[in-house]
């Protein structure tokens, strides 16, 4: 859902990543973090472009139905980026 | 003054701080942080002296078969014919000496002695007394080191089990498996050093994850529970649509991201987070491998019993414990609930024994034939014992027993304990610890009481068998050095082979 939210085509990759990061970590990513996540997005995009079926499977996980008008590999790659941010320590607020 | 090795975590941070100004973050290689993080401190030798092993270990790992609820020692191991002779008569005040009872039986107008309805006899060359309820355990009596003189301070379940596991009746300290993981590290980089298995569907006194928690120790030392069924470790497998190489690429970036965060925050728990993600990735392969019992031959299931084919049973968990031990898991903690027989003892304890007797004995036998018993310590026991008097109404076919912390029985096998030994005595009423003549003794934890084994004594002895001096393995927290044995505990050398 987060990735879907961030996907609108008018946004650049940088803007999408910054948007998701801010929502999860409560701050903007610094340059190194942003660069890392851009690399990750490129990697995952290439991976899911070759495996569109896998992208559809990933988007089938969870209760919210994916928006079928979106490009599935693109949305899947952005989903992985969202997961990564969510699992990063920057998104942990209490321990 | 030499640097305090206990400041290990902050000294990683301190080293990192200086390292950053000189050589940058690259000096902190991920690989170096994984296995023994504490050794990354400024004085590895001092830390190594404090962590284990402190001397040659007798055992490399422990399988702890925790019988939760408090098994009745007077119906299993501690033969008291006098209770049968005086069945129904009052527990003499001269025996009880006004000692506290639980709120559950303290207000009973009568506390009649209850003889065990089960037959006892001596077994094996060692002549250990075991009741008919445990025929398989009895058949390996010569392998067992039976301690009849255990005692604890806690009289209710949760404080008592917390005391056994963490050395304190109050929750929050690290569990024994966490201490060992901290002190000795892992022998298998692909599995957690501390694994927990709980028999499924037992009910009884509740168990909580804090019993296998790491307390103030680094969170990577906490126990990992393996469940029965398709997902032994929750949330371990990748979701649909994520392939191995995609997950690997994602984890690499995640680790990089976390290292950047560590650079900002300098919190050692971030390093633990990185390490745990890596372990979880390796466990995606290692856990399905170890938990799949399909390749075990039929004779193994015959040994452990048919129950071993049903995932989640005590028998299946005993077999899984052997497989984990083979793979070098340091501390394997089983729990089997349901030993809390306040009433309906005769029927209920029979069921408990049927669920556990064969598999407990099979585990010892199986470890032995594989050559693993020499360096694996198996421990069987509950959090306290049960009273020799009856709780509730004593009728010909119905009786119960209340909690009894003053004496109870546990057994150990392998791992450097003396086989074929029955240690310690209780008085004729099965109420107090006693000396050889049967005269009651008053144990104290403040010094070593011959013949008596306090919970801290057991903990000290178990650590000793793994090559750890329980007084040296400690951790500085909130200005105080903590140990598993607090400021008590004596290694009971009489129990050692």
XYZ file of N, CA and C in Angstrom, chain B residues 4 317 461:
9
model
N 37.941 -2.253 32.166
C 36.932 -3.200 32.634
C 36.346 -3.963 31.443
N 9.504 -33.628 20.030
C 10.454 -32.596 20.457
C 11.748 -33.206 20.997
N 26.539 -26.024 39.017
C 27.064 -27.319 38.574
C 26.890 -27.489 37.065
